[in-house]
PDB file of C-alpha atoms in Angstrom:
ATOM      1  CA  MET A   1      23.146  12.645  -7.866  1.00 51.00           C
ATOM      2  CA  HIS A   2      25.726  12.336  -5.087  1.00 50.00           C
ATOM      3  CA  ARG A   3      24.915  10.727  -1.764  1.00 49.00           C
ATOM      4  CA  GLU A   4      27.328  10.651   1.126  1.00 51.00           C
ATOM      5  CA  HIS A   5      28.575   7.113   1.900  1.00 49.00           C
ATOM      6  CA  THR A   6      27.422   5.985   5.317  1.00 46.00           C
ATOM      7  CA  GLY A   7      28.711   2.412   5.459  1.00 50.00           C
ATOM      8  CA  ARG A   8      26.154  -0.131   6.647  1.00 50.00           C
ATOM      9  CA  ARG A   9      23.921   2.551   8.111  1.00 58.00           C
ATOM     10  CA  ARG A  10      20.943   3.467   5.938  1.00 64.00           C
ATOM     11  CA  ASN A  11      21.405   6.632   3.955  1.00 89.00           C
ATOM     12  CA  GLU A  12      17.962   8.250   3.928  1.00 90.00           C
ATOM     13  CA  ALA A  13      18.430   9.711   0.439  1.00 93.00           C
ATOM     14  CA  ALA A  14      19.392   6.296  -0.967  1.00 94.00           C
ATOM     15  CA  ARG A  15      16.512   4.649   0.877  1.00 94.00           C
ATOM     16  CA  GLN A  16      14.043   7.147  -0.592  1.00 94.00           C
ATOM     17  CA  ASP A  17      15.526   6.729  -4.080  1.00 95.00           C
ATOM     18  CA  ILE A  18      15.100   2.944  -3.783  1.00 96.00           C
ATOM     19  CA  LEU A  19      11.499   3.237  -2.576  1.00 94.00           C
ATOM     20  CA  ASP A  20      10.676   5.769  -5.304  1.00 92.00           C
ATOM     21  CA  ALA A  21      12.223   3.488  -7.930  1.00 93.00           C
ATOM     22  CA  ALA A  22      10.302   0.461  -6.665  1.00 91.00           C
ATOM     23  CA  ALA A  23       7.023   2.418  -6.598  1.00 86.00           C
ATOM     24  CA  ALA A  24       7.571   3.686 -10.145  1.00 87.00           C
ATOM     25  CA  LEU A  25       8.331   0.182 -11.402  1.00 87.00           C
ATOM     26  CA  ILE A  26       5.295  -1.285  -9.620  1.00 81.00           C
ATOM     27  CA  ALA A  27       3.058   1.285 -11.316  1.00 77.00           C
ATOM     28  CA  GLU A  28       4.315   0.355 -14.801  1.00 77.00           C
ATOM     29  CA  PRO A  29       2.364  -2.230 -16.791  1.00 70.00           C
ATOM     30  CA  GLY A  30       3.703  -5.654 -15.829  1.00 61.00           C
ATOM     31  CA  GLY A  31       4.794  -4.412 -12.391  1.00 57.00           C
ATOM     32  CA  ALA A  32       4.813  -7.984 -11.076  1.00 55.00           C
ATOM     33  CA  ALA A  33       8.037  -8.563 -13.052  1.00 68.00           C
ATOM     34  CA  VAL A  34       9.999  -5.946 -11.074  1.00 83.00           C
ATOM     35  CA  THR A  35      13.514  -7.139 -10.233  1.00 91.00           C
ATOM     36  CA  VAL A  36      16.148  -6.022  -7.746  1.00 95.00           C
ATOM     37  CA  ASP A  37      18.366  -5.214 -10.751  1.00 95.00           C
ATOM     38  CA  ALA A  38      15.690  -2.889 -12.159  1.00 94.00           C
ATOM     39  CA  ILE A  39      15.123  -1.204  -8.791  1.00 95.00           C
ATOM     40  CA  ALA A  40      18.871  -0.736  -8.261  1.00 96.00           C
ATOM     41  CA  ALA A  41      19.404   0.660 -11.751  1.00 95.00           C
ATOM     42  CA  ARG A  42      16.543   3.130 -11.474  1.00 95.00           C
ATOM     43  CA  ALA A  43      17.626   4.216  -7.960  1.00 96.00           C
ATOM     44  CA  GLY A  44      21.307   4.510  -8.894  1.00 96.00           C
ATOM     45  CA  VAL A  45      22.486   2.075  -6.202  1.00 96.00           C
ATOM     46  CA  GLY A  46      24.061  -1.360  -6.184  1.00 96.00           C
ATOM     47  CA  LYS A  47      22.018  -4.510  -5.633  1.00 95.00           C
ATOM     48  CA  GLN A  48      24.041  -5.131  -2.478  1.00 95.00           C
ATOM     49  CA  THR A  49      22.635  -1.924  -0.988  1.00 95.00           C
ATOM     50  CA  ILE A  50      19.106  -3.207  -1.467  1.00 96.00           C
ATOM     51  CA  TYR A  51      19.876  -6.656  -0.072  1.00 94.00           C
ATOM     52  CA  ARG A  52      21.691  -5.100   2.899  1.00 93.00           C
ATOM     53  CA  TRP A  53      18.504  -3.276   3.901  1.00 92.00           C
ATOM     54  CA  TRP A  54      15.696  -5.586   2.709  1.00 90.00           C
ATOM     55  CA  PRO A  55      15.541  -9.405   2.676  1.00 86.00           C
ATOM     56  CA  SER A  56      13.835  -9.670  -0.734  1.00 83.00           C
ATOM     57  CA  LYS A  57      12.489  -7.657  -3.647  1.00 85.00           C
ATOM     58  CA  TYR A  58       9.011  -8.173  -2.212  1.00 81.00           C
ATOM     59  CA  ALA A  59      10.041  -6.531   1.050  1.00 83.00           C
ATOM     60  CA  VAL A  60      11.336  -3.504  -0.896  1.00 89.00           C
ATOM     61  CA  MET A  61       8.165  -3.354  -2.942  1.00 85.00           C
ATOM     62  CA  LEU A  62       5.899  -3.622   0.102  1.00 81.00           C
ATOM     63  CA  ASP A  63       7.942  -0.964   1.881  1.00 85.00           C
ATOM     64  CA  ALA A  64       7.459   1.261  -1.177  1.00 86.00           C
ATOM     65  CA  LEU A  65       3.717   0.641  -1.025  1.00 79.00           C
ATOM     66  CA  LEU A  66       3.680   1.439   2.703  1.00 77.00           C
ATOM     67  CA  GLU A  67       5.445   4.705   1.950  1.00 79.00           C
ATOM     68  CA  ARG A  68       3.033   5.542  -0.870  1.00 74.00           C
ATOM     69  CA  ALA A  69      -0.009   4.594   1.202  1.00 69.00           C
ATOM     70  CA  ARG A  70       0.933   7.242   3.736  1.00 68.00           C
ATOM     71  CA  ALA A  71       1.299   9.882   1.038  1.00 65.00           C
ATOM     72  CA  ASP A  72      -1.238   8.902  -1.621  1.00 62.00           C
ATOM     73  CA  VAL A  73      -4.397   7.926   0.209  1.00 66.00           C
ATOM     74  CA  VAL A  74      -6.706  10.843   0.871  1.00 68.00           C
ATOM     75  CA  GLU A  75      -8.364  10.664   4.272  1.00 66.00           C
ATOM     76  CA  THR A  76     -10.612  13.712   4.111  1.00 77.00           C
ATOM     77  CA  GLY A  77     -13.140  14.909   1.602  1.00 84.00           C
ATOM     78  CA  ASP A  78     -15.786  17.492   2.341  1.00 91.00           C
ATOM     79  CA  GLY A  79     -15.965  16.902   6.102  1.00 92.00           C
ATOM     80  CA  THR A  80     -19.094  14.745   5.982  1.00 95.00           C
ATOM     81  CA  LEU A  81     -19.042  10.977   6.512  1.00 95.00           C
ATOM     82  CA  PRO A  82     -20.189  10.235   2.941  1.00 96.00           C
ATOM     83  CA  GLY A  83     -17.735  12.759   1.477  1.00 95.00           C
ATOM     84  CA  ASP A  84     -14.747  11.657   3.536  1.00 95.00           C
ATOM     85  CA  LEU A  85     -15.529   7.985   2.983  1.00 96.00           C
ATOM     86  CA  THR A  86     -15.840   8.563  -0.759  1.00 96.00           C
ATOM     87  CA  ALA A  87     -12.524  10.439  -0.937  1.00 95.00           C
ATOM     88  CA  PHE A  88     -10.788   7.707   1.072  1.00 95.00           C
ATOM     89  CA  LEU A  89     -12.175   4.813  -0.972  1.00 96.00           C
ATOM     90  CA  VAL A  90     -11.668   6.488  -4.363  1.00 94.00           C
ATOM     91  CA  SER A  91      -8.041   7.108  -3.426  1.00 91.00           C
ATOM     92  CA  SER A  92      -7.576   3.606  -1.961  1.00 91.00           C
ATOM     93  CA  PHE A  93      -9.115   1.906  -4.995  1.00 93.00           C
ATOM     94  CA  ALA A  94      -6.981   3.986  -7.376  1.00 89.00           C
ATOM     95  CA  GLY A  95      -3.816   3.044  -5.466  1.00 85.00           C
ATOM     96  CA  ALA A  96      -4.763  -0.635  -5.442  1.00 88.00           C
ATOM     97  CA  GLU A  97      -5.554  -0.518  -9.166  1.00 88.00           C
ATOM     98  CA  ARG A  98      -2.136   1.020  -9.905  1.00 81.00           C
ATOM     99  CA  GLY A  99      -0.430  -1.702  -7.867  1.00 79.00           C
ATOM    100  CA  ARG A 100      -2.849  -4.503  -8.794  1.00 84.00           C
ATOM    101  CA  ALA A 101      -0.328  -6.919 -10.324  1.00 78.00           C
ATOM    102  CA  PHE A 102       2.149  -6.442  -7.513  1.00 76.00           C
ATOM    103  CA  LEU A 103      -0.425  -6.689  -4.708  1.00 83.00           C
ATOM    104  CA  ALA A 104      -1.771  -9.944  -6.137  1.00 83.00           C
ATOM    105  CA  THR A 105       1.757 -11.314  -6.408  1.00 78.00           C
ATOM    106  CA  ALA A 106       2.664 -10.115  -2.911  1.00 79.00           C
ATOM    107  CA  ALA A 107      -0.425 -11.761  -1.433  1.00 86.00           C
ATOM    108  CA  GLY A 108       0.630 -15.040  -3.019  1.00 84.00           C
ATOM    109  CA  ILE A 109       4.257 -14.714  -1.869  1.00 81.00           C
ATOM    110  CA  ALA A 110       3.092 -13.798   1.640  1.00 84.00           C
ATOM    111  CA  GLN A 111       1.606 -17.271   2.000  1.00 90.00           C
ATOM    112  CA  SER A 112       5.114 -18.764   2.254  1.00 89.00           C
ATOM    113  CA  ASP A 113       7.528 -15.845   2.863  1.00 81.00           C
ATOM    114  CA  PRO A 114       7.447 -14.562   6.471  1.00 85.00           C
ATOM    115  CA  ALA A 115       9.088 -11.211   5.589  1.00 76.00           C
ATOM    116  CA  ALA A 116       6.577 -10.562   2.803  1.00 77.00           C
ATOM    117  CA  ARG A 117       3.712 -11.649   5.073  1.00 85.00           C
ATOM    118  CA  GLU A 118       4.815  -9.209   7.790  1.00 84.00           C
ATOM    119  CA  MET A 119       5.170  -6.309   5.350  1.00 78.00           C
ATOM    120  CA  LEU A 120       1.787  -7.050   3.746  1.00 84.00           C
ATOM    121  CA  GLU A 121       0.199  -7.282   7.186  1.00 89.00           C
ATOM    122  CA  GLN A 122       1.707  -3.896   8.142  1.00 83.00           C
ATOM    123  CA  PHE A 123       0.489  -2.382   4.886  1.00 82.00           C
ATOM    124  CA  THR A 124      -3.070  -3.649   5.293  1.00 88.00           C
ATOM    125  CA  ARG A 125      -3.163  -2.808   9.016  1.00 90.00           C
ATOM    126  CA  ARG A 126      -2.146   0.808   8.369  1.00 85.00           C
ATOM    127  CA  ARG A 127      -4.832   1.216   5.754  1.00 88.00           C
ATOM    128  CA  ARG A 128      -7.501  -0.435   7.935  1.00 93.00           C
ATOM    129  CA  ASP A 129      -6.446   1.730  10.900  1.00 92.00           C
ATOM    130  CA  ALA A 130      -6.681   4.863   8.750  1.00 91.00           C
ATOM    131  CA  LEU A 131     -10.212   3.971   7.661  1.00 94.00           C
ATOM    132  CA  ARG A 132     -11.179   3.059  11.223  1.00 96.00           C
ATOM    133  CA  GLY A 133      -9.883   6.454  12.383  1.00 94.00           C
ATOM    134  CA  LEU A 134     -11.932   8.230   9.726  1.00 94.00           C
ATOM    135  CA  LEU A 135     -15.079   6.375  10.798  1.00 96.00           C
ATOM    136  CA  GLU A 136     -14.408   7.052  14.488  1.00 95.00           C
ATOM    137  CA  ARG A 137     -13.882  10.784  13.791  1.00 94.00           C
ATOM    138  CA  HIS A 138     -17.396  10.780  12.365  1.00 95.00           C
ATOM    139  CA  GLY A 139     -18.829   9.056  15.432  1.00 95.00           C
ATOM    140  CA  VAL A 140     -19.437   5.636  13.872  1.00 95.00           C
ATOM    141  CA  ALA A 141     -20.083   3.435  16.908  1.00 89.00           C
ATOM    142  CA  GLU A 142     -18.844   0.078  15.554  1.00 88.00           C
ATOM    143  CA  PRO A 143     -16.481   0.777  12.643  1.00 96.00           C
ATOM    144  CA  GLY A 144     -14.878  -2.687  12.486  1.00 95.00           C
ATOM    145  CA  LEU A 145     -17.428  -4.347  10.231  1.00 95.00           C
ATOM    146  CA  LEU A 146     -17.492  -1.375   7.844  1.00 96.00           C
ATOM    147  CA  VAL A 147     -13.688  -1.517   7.591  1.00 97.00           C
ATOM    148  CA  GLU A 148     -13.864  -5.240   6.822  1.00 97.00           C
ATOM    149  CA  GLN A 149     -16.567  -4.666   4.198  1.00 96.00           C
ATOM    150  CA  ALA A 150     -14.562  -1.934   2.481  1.00 97.00           C
ATOM    151  CA  TYR A 151     -11.344  -3.917   2.336  1.00 97.00           C
ATOM    152  CA  GLY A 152     -13.195  -7.151   1.649  1.00 97.00           C
ATOM    153  CA  VAL A 153     -14.563  -5.633  -1.553  1.00 98.00           C
ATOM    154  CA  LEU A 154     -11.169  -4.214  -2.505  1.00 97.00           C
ATOM    155  CA  TRP A 155      -9.284  -7.487  -1.987  1.00 96.00           C
ATOM    156  CA  TYR A 156     -12.063  -9.603  -3.527  1.00 97.00           C
ATOM    157  CA  ARG A 157     -11.926  -7.515  -6.695  1.00 96.00           C
ATOM    158  CA  LEU A 158      -8.137  -7.569  -6.624  1.00 94.00           C
ATOM    159  CA  MET A 159      -7.698 -11.306  -6.086  1.00 93.00           C
ATOM    160  CA  ILE A 160     -10.863 -13.133  -7.176  1.00 94.00           C
ATOM    161  CA  SER A 161     -13.263 -11.318  -9.498  1.00 95.00           C
ATOM    162  CA  HIS A 162     -10.738  -9.017 -11.192  1.00 91.00           C
ATOM    163  CA  GLU A 163     -13.497  -6.416 -11.500  1.00 95.00           C
ATOM    164  CA  PRO A 164     -12.178  -2.866 -11.785  1.00 93.00           C
ATOM    165  CA  LEU A 165     -11.150  -0.886  -8.751  1.00 95.00           C
ATOM    166  CA  ASP A 166     -12.503   2.277 -10.312  1.00 96.00           C
ATOM    167  CA  ARG A 167     -14.039   5.515  -9.119  1.00 96.00           C
ATOM    168  CA  ALA A 168     -17.636   4.404  -9.717  1.00 97.00           C
ATOM    169  CA  SER A 169     -17.131   1.244  -7.631  1.00 97.00           C
ATOM    170  CA  ALA A 170     -15.512   3.211  -4.808  1.00 97.00           C
ATOM    171  CA  GLU A 171     -18.281   5.813  -4.828  1.00 97.00           C
ATOM    172  CA  GLY A 172     -20.985   3.118  -4.784  1.00 97.00           C
ATOM    173  CA  LEU A 173     -19.305   1.285  -1.915  1.00 97.00           C
ATOM    174  CA  ALA A 174     -18.883   4.526   0.031  1.00 97.00           C
ATOM    175  CA  ALA A 175     -22.595   5.292  -0.334  1.00 96.00           C
ATOM    176  CA  LEU A 176     -23.541   1.791   0.860  1.00 96.00           C
ATOM    177  CA  LEU A 177     -21.171   1.934   3.836  1.00 96.00           C
ATOM    178  CA  ALA A 178     -22.224   5.460   4.831  1.00 95.00           C
ATOM    179  CA  GLY A 179     -25.851   4.264   4.784  1.00 93.00           C
ATOM    180  CA  GLN A 180     -24.948   1.391   7.113  1.00 90.00           C
ATOM    181  CA  ALA A 181     -22.999   3.535   9.570  1.00 84.00           C
ATOM    182  CA  ASP A 182     -24.386   3.504  13.095  1.00 72.00           C
ATOM    183  CA  ILE A 183     -23.832   7.090  14.244  1.00 64.00           C
TER     184      ILE A 183
END
Protein backbone atom coordinates (compact mmCIF):
# COMPACT_ATOMS: atom_id res chain seq x y z
CA MET A 1 0.00 0.00 0.00
CA HIS A 2 1.38 3.41 -0.96
CA ARG A 3 0.51 6.55 0.97
CA GLU A 4 1.61 9.99 -0.10
CA HIS A 5 4.14 11.53 2.32
CA THR A 6 2.72 14.59 4.01
CA GLY A 7 5.50 15.55 6.41
CA ARG A 8 4.34 16.28 9.95
CA ARG A 9 0.74 16.69 8.86
CA ARG A 10 -1.46 13.67 9.52
CA ASN A 11 -2.05 11.51 6.50
CA GLU A 12 -5.64 10.30 6.88
CA ALA A 13 -4.92 6.93 5.26
CA ALA A 14 -2.00 6.30 7.63
CA ARG A 15 -4.07 7.45 10.60
CA GLN A 16 -6.87 5.04 9.67
CA ASP A 17 -4.38 2.19 9.13
CA ILE A 18 -2.93 2.84 12.61
CA LEU A 19 -6.36 2.93 14.25
CA ASP A 20 -7.45 -0.22 12.40
CA ALA A 21 -4.25 -1.99 13.46
CA ALA A 22 -4.68 -0.94 17.09
CA ALA A 23 -8.33 -2.06 17.10
CA ALA A 24 -7.43 -5.44 15.60
CA LEU A 25 -4.67 -5.97 18.16
CA ILE A 26 -6.95 -4.95 21.05
CA ALA A 27 -9.52 -7.52 19.93
CA GLU A 28 -6.96 -10.36 19.95
CA PRO A 29 -6.64 -12.47 23.09
CA GLY A 30 -4.14 -10.74 25.37
CA GLY A 31 -4.94 -7.32 23.88
CA ALA A 32 -3.54 -5.61 26.98
CA ALA A 33 -0.03 -6.50 25.74
CA VAL A 34 -0.36 -4.40 22.57
CA THR A 35 2.82 -2.45 21.81
CA VAL A 36 3.63 0.51 19.60
CA ASP A 37 5.94 -1.82 17.65
CA ALA A 38 3.05 -4.21 16.98
CA ILE A 39 0.71 -1.38 15.96
CA ALA A 40 3.35 0.12 13.65
CA ALA A 41 4.16 -3.22 12.04
CA ARG A 42 0.52 -4.09 11.41
CA ALA A 43 -0.23 -0.58 10.06
CA GLY A 44 2.89 -0.46 7.88
CA VAL A 45 4.23 2.74 9.46
CA GLY A 46 7.22 3.65 11.59
CA LYS A 47 6.97 3.99 15.36
CA GLN A 48 7.94 7.65 14.98
CA THR A 49 4.74 8.25 13.01
CA ILE A 50 2.68 6.96 15.90
CA TYR A 51 4.59 8.95 18.52
CA ARG A 52 4.37 12.09 16.36
CA TRP A 53 0.57 11.90 16.48
CA TRP A 54 -0.19 10.27 19.86
CA PRO A 55 1.61 10.68 23.21
CA SER A 56 1.41 6.99 24.18
CA LYS A 57 0.22 3.58 23.04
CA TYR A 58 -2.79 4.03 25.32
CA ALA A 59 -3.78 7.21 23.51
CA VAL A 60 -3.64 5.34 20.18
CA MET A 61 -5.65 2.48 21.60
CA LEU A 62 -8.29 4.76 23.11
CA ASP A 63 -8.52 6.69 19.85
CA ALA A 64 -9.07 3.36 18.08
CA LEU A 65 -11.84 2.53 20.54
CA LEU A 66 -13.42 5.96 20.02
CA GLU A 67 -13.39 5.33 16.28
CA ARG A 68 -14.89 1.85 16.70
CA ALA A 69 -17.52 3.08 19.15
CA ARG A 70 -18.86 5.42 16.50
CA ALA A 71 -19.05 2.62 13.94
CA ASP A 72 -19.79 -0.50 15.98
CA VAL A 73 -22.43 0.47 18.52
CA VAL A 74 -25.96 0.07 17.23
CA GLU A 75 -28.26 2.86 18.37
CA THR A 76 -31.55 1.68 16.90
CA GLY A 77 -33.42 -1.58 17.08
CA ASP A 78 -37.08 -1.96 16.26
CA GLY A 79 -38.09 1.64 17.00
CA THR A 80 -39.51 0.92 20.45
CA LEU A 81 -37.75 1.92 23.67
CA PRO A 82 -37.21 -1.71 24.76
CA GLY A 83 -36.03 -2.73 21.28
CA ASP A 84 -33.70 0.22 20.77
CA LEU A 85 -32.32 -0.06 24.30
CA THR A 86 -31.71 -3.78 23.82
CA ALA A 87 -29.91 -3.25 20.50
CA PHE A 88 -27.76 -0.50 22.02
CA LEU A 89 -26.80 -2.46 25.14
CA VAL A 90 -26.18 -5.75 23.31
CA SER A 91 -23.85 -3.91 20.95
CA SER A 92 -22.17 -1.94 23.77
CA PHE A 93 -21.63 -5.05 25.90
CA ALA A 94 -20.21 -6.97 22.93
CA GLY A 95 -17.77 -4.14 22.18
CA ALA A 96 -16.70 -3.91 25.82
CA GLU A 97 -16.25 -7.69 25.99
CA ARG A 98 -14.03 -7.62 22.88
CA GLY A 99 -11.91 -4.85 24.42
CA ARG A 100 -12.19 -6.06 28.02
CA ALA A 101 -8.47 -6.49 28.74
CA PHE A 102 -7.57 -3.18 27.16
CA LEU A 103 -10.39 -1.21 28.81
CA ALA A 104 -9.42 -2.54 32.23
CA THR A 105 -5.79 -1.62 31.58
CA ALA A 106 -6.74 1.81 30.22
CA ALA A 107 -8.87 2.55 33.28
CA GLY A 108 -5.89 1.76 35.48
CA ILE A 109 -3.47 3.84 33.38
CA ALA A 110 -5.95 6.73 33.33
CA GLN A 111 -5.53 7.09 37.09
CA SER A 112 -2.03 8.52 36.57
CA ASP A 113 -1.72 9.41 32.85
CA PRO A 114 -3.54 12.65 31.93
CA ALA A 115 -3.61 11.85 28.18
CA ALA A 116 -5.11 8.41 28.81
CA ARG A 117 -7.59 9.89 31.30
CA GLU A 118 -8.75 12.47 28.75
CA MET A 119 -9.16 9.89 25.99
CA LEU A 120 -11.03 7.50 28.30
CA GLU A 121 -13.26 10.35 29.45
CA GLN A 122 -14.03 11.25 25.81
CA PHE A 123 -14.77 7.62 25.01
CA THR A 124 -17.14 7.16 27.95
CA ARG A 125 -18.78 10.56 27.42
CA ARG A 126 -19.57 9.77 23.77
CA ARG A 127 -21.14 6.47 24.70
CA ARG A 128 -23.15 8.00 27.57
CA ASP A 129 -24.29 10.84 25.29
CA ALA A 130 -25.38 8.33 22.64
CA LEU A 131 -27.46 6.41 25.18
CA ARG A 132 -28.88 9.64 26.60
CA GLY A 133 -29.89 10.67 23.06
CA LEU A 134 -31.62 7.34 22.49
CA LEU A 135 -33.57 7.70 25.74
CA GLU A 136 -34.50 11.31 24.96
CA ARG A 137 -35.72 10.32 21.46
CA HIS A 138 -38.13 7.97 23.22
CA GLY A 139 -39.37 10.70 25.55
CA VAL A 140 -37.67 9.48 28.74
CA ALA A 141 -38.03 12.47 31.07
CA GLU A 142 -34.94 11.96 33.26
CA PRO A 143 -32.47 9.77 31.33
CA GLY A 144 -29.40 10.52 33.47
CA LEU A 145 -29.94 7.87 36.12
CA LEU A 146 -30.74 5.20 33.51
CA VAL A 147 -27.51 6.06 31.67
CA GLU A 148 -25.55 5.75 34.92
CA GLN A 149 -27.22 2.42 35.72
CA ALA A 150 -26.43 1.01 32.28
CA TYR A 151 -22.79 2.03 32.32
CA GLY A 152 -22.46 1.27 36.01
CA VAL A 153 -23.34 -2.36 35.29
CA LEU A 154 -21.01 -2.48 32.30
CA TRP A 155 -18.00 -1.04 34.15
CA TYR A 156 -18.72 -3.02 37.33
CA ARG A 157 -18.68 -6.26 35.35
CA LEU A 158 -15.61 -5.11 33.45
CA MET A 159 -13.55 -3.99 36.45
CA ILE A 160 -14.86 -5.69 39.60
CA SER A 161 -16.99 -8.81 39.19
CA HIS A 162 -15.58 -10.00 35.86
CA GLU A 163 -19.01 -11.41 35.04
CA PRO A 164 -19.63 -11.76 31.31
CA LEU A 165 -20.73 -8.84 29.20
CA ASP A 166 -22.92 -11.11 27.12
CA ARG A 167 -26.15 -10.82 25.18
CA ALA A 168 -28.32 -12.27 27.96
CA SER A 169 -26.98 -9.74 30.49
CA ALA A 170 -27.52 -6.85 28.08
CA GLU A 171 -31.06 -7.99 27.27
CA GLY A 172 -31.91 -8.37 30.98
CA LEU A 173 -30.52 -4.93 31.79
CA ALA A 174 -32.40 -3.37 28.87
CA ALA A 175 -35.67 -4.87 30.11
CA LEU A 176 -35.06 -3.56 33.64
CA LEU A 177 -34.13 -0.07 32.42
CA ALA A 178 -37.05 0.12 29.97
CA GLY A 179 -39.38 -0.80 32.86
CA GLN A 180 -37.93 2.04 34.95
CA ALA A 181 -38.18 4.65 32.20
CA ASP A 182 -40.37 7.61 33.08
CA ILE A 183 -42.07 8.40 29.76
